[in-house]
Short mmCIF file of C-alpha atoms in Angstrom, two decimals:
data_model
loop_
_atom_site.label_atom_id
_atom_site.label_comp_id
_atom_site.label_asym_id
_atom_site.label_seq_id
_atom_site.Cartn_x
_atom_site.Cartn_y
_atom_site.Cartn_z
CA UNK A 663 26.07 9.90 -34.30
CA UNK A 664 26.02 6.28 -33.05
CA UNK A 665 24.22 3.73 -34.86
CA UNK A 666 21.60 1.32 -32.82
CA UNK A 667 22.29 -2.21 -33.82
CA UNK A 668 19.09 -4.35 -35.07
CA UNK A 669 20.31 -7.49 -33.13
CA UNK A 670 19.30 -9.43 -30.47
CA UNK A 671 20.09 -8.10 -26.37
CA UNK A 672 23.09 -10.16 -25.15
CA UNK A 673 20.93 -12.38 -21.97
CA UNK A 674 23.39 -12.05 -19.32
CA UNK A 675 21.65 -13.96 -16.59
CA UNK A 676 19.97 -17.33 -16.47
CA UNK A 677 16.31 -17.13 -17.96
CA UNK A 678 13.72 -18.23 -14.89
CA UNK A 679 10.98 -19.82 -16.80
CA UNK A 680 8.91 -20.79 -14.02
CA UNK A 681 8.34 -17.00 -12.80
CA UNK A 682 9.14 -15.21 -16.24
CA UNK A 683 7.24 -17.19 -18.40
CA UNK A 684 9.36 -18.71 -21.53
CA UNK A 685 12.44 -17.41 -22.92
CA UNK A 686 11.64 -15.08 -25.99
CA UNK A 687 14.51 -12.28 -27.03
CA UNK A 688 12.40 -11.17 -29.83
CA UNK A 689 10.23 -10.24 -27.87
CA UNK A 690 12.38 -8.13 -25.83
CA UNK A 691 13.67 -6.28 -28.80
CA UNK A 692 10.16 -5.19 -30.12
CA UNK A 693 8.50 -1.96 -28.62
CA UNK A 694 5.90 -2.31 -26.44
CA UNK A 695 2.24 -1.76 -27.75
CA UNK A 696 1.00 2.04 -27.72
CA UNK A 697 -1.89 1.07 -25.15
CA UNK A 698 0.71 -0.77 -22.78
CA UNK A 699 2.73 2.40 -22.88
CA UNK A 700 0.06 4.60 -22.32
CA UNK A 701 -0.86 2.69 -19.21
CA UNK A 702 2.67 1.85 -17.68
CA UNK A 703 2.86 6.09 -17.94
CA UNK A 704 -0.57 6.46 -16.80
CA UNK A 705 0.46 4.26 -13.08
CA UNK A 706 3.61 6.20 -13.02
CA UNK A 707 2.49 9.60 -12.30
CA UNK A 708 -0.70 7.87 -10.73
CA UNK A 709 -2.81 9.51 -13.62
CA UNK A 710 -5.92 9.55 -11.55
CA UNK A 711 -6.02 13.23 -9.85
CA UNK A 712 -4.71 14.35 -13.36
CA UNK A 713 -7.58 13.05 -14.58
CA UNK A 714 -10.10 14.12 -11.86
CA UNK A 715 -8.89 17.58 -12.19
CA UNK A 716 -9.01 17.32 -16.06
CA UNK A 717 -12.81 16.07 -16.10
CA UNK A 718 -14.39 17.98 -12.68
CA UNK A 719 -11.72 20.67 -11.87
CA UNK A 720 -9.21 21.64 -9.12
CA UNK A 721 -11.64 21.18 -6.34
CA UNK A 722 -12.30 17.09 -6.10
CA UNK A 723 -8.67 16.33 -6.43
CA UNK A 724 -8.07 18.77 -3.44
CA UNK A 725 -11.35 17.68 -1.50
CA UNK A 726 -10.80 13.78 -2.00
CA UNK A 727 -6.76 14.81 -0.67
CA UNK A 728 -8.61 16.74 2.28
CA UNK A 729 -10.59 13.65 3.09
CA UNK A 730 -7.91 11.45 2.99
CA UNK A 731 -5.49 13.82 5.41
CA UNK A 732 -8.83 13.41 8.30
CA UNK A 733 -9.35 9.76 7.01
CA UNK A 734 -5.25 9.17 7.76
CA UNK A 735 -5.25 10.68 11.18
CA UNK A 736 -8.28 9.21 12.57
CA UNK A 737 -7.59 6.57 15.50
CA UNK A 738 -9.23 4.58 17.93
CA UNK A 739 -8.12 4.58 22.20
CA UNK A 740 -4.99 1.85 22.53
CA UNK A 741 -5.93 -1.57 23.64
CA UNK A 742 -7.26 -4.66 22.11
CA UNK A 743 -8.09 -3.68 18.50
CA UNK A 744 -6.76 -1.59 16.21
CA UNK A 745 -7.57 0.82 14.11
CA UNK A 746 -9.54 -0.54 11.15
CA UNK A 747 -9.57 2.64 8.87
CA UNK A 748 -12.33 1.50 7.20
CA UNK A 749 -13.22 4.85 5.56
CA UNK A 750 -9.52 5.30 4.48
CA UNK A 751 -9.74 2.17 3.07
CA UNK A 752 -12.60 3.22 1.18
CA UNK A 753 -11.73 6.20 -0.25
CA UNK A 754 -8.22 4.58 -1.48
CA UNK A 755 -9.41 0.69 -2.70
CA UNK A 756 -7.83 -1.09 -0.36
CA UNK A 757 -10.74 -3.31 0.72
CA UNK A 758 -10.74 -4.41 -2.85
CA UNK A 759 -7.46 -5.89 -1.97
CA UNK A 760 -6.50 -9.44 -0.34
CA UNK A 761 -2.90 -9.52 1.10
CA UNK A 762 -1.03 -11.44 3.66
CA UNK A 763 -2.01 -8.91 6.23
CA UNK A 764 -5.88 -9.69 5.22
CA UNK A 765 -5.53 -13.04 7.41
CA UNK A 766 -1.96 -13.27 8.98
CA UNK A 767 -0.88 -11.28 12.14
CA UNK A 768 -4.45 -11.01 13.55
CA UNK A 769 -4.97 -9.92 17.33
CA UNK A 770 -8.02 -12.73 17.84
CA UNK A 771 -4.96 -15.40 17.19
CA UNK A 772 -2.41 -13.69 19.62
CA UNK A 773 -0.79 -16.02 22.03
CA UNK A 774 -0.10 -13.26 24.29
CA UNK A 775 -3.33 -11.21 26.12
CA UNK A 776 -3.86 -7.73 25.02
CA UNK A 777 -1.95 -4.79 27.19
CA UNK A 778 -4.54 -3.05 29.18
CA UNK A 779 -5.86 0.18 27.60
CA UNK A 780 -5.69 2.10 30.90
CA UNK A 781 -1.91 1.28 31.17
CA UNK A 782 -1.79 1.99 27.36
CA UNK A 783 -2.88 5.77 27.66
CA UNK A 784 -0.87 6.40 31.24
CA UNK A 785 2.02 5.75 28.75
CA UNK A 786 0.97 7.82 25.74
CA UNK A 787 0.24 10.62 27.88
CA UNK A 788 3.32 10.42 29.75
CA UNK A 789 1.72 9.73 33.41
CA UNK A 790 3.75 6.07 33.75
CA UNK A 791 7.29 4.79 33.66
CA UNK A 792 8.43 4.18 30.28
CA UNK A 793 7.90 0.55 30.84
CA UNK A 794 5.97 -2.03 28.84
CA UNK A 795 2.69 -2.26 29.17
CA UNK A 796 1.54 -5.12 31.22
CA UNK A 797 -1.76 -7.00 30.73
CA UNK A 798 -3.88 -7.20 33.97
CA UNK A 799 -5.56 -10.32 33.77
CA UNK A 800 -8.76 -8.54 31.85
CA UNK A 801 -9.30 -10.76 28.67
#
């Protein structure tokens, strides 16, 4: 049986203070506190159906999974906008987020005018050329 040593880790790469925070091996060697365990396992397995099951039974989990298959496959035509997914969105917490995508990438600050939806579809459904779509002047 191998004994663990007591000592300090061996820091084999440069320490970046600025994004790590300060330099503290002791630290490192400690074990983490019970509640930070319990919640770095908890994200892991993404504890929340375990727990929706747990507290309301199998059904929610499977209903709220249900919802989000229809939610995930819901589209609008091809054109100008997008798909929002606003009640995907919903159902999951992303509109509690704010990321890049929130404000950069945006079709209102396009340089280029919008393919026209007709054109769009013809291709989709396999009635045009495999070309790119061309915009026809409709802005």
């Amino acid at each position: 049986m191998e004994q663990q040593q007591a000592g300090l880790p061996f820091q084999s790469a440069p320490h970046d203070a600025l994004r790590q925070g300060l330099c503290n091996l002791r630290e490192d060697v400690l074990p983490p506190h019970p509640v930070q365990t319990i919640q770095e396992a908890g994200r892991a397995d993404g504890g929340k159906p375990g727990m929706l099951r747990q507290l309301y039974g199998v059904a929610l989990p499977a209903r709220m999974q249900i919802e989000q298959q229809i939610l995930g496959r819901f589209a609008r035509l091809p054109g100008a906008l997008p798909s929002s997914r606003l009640g995907l969105e919903s159902l999951t917490g992303a509109l509690d987020e704010f990321a890049y995508e929130s404000y950069l990438g945006q079709p209102q600050d396009s340089e280029v005018a919008p393919p026209d939806t007709h054109s769009l579809m013809e291709q989709r459904l396999g009635l045009a050329p495999a070309t790119k779509p061309v915009a026809r002047g409709i802005i």
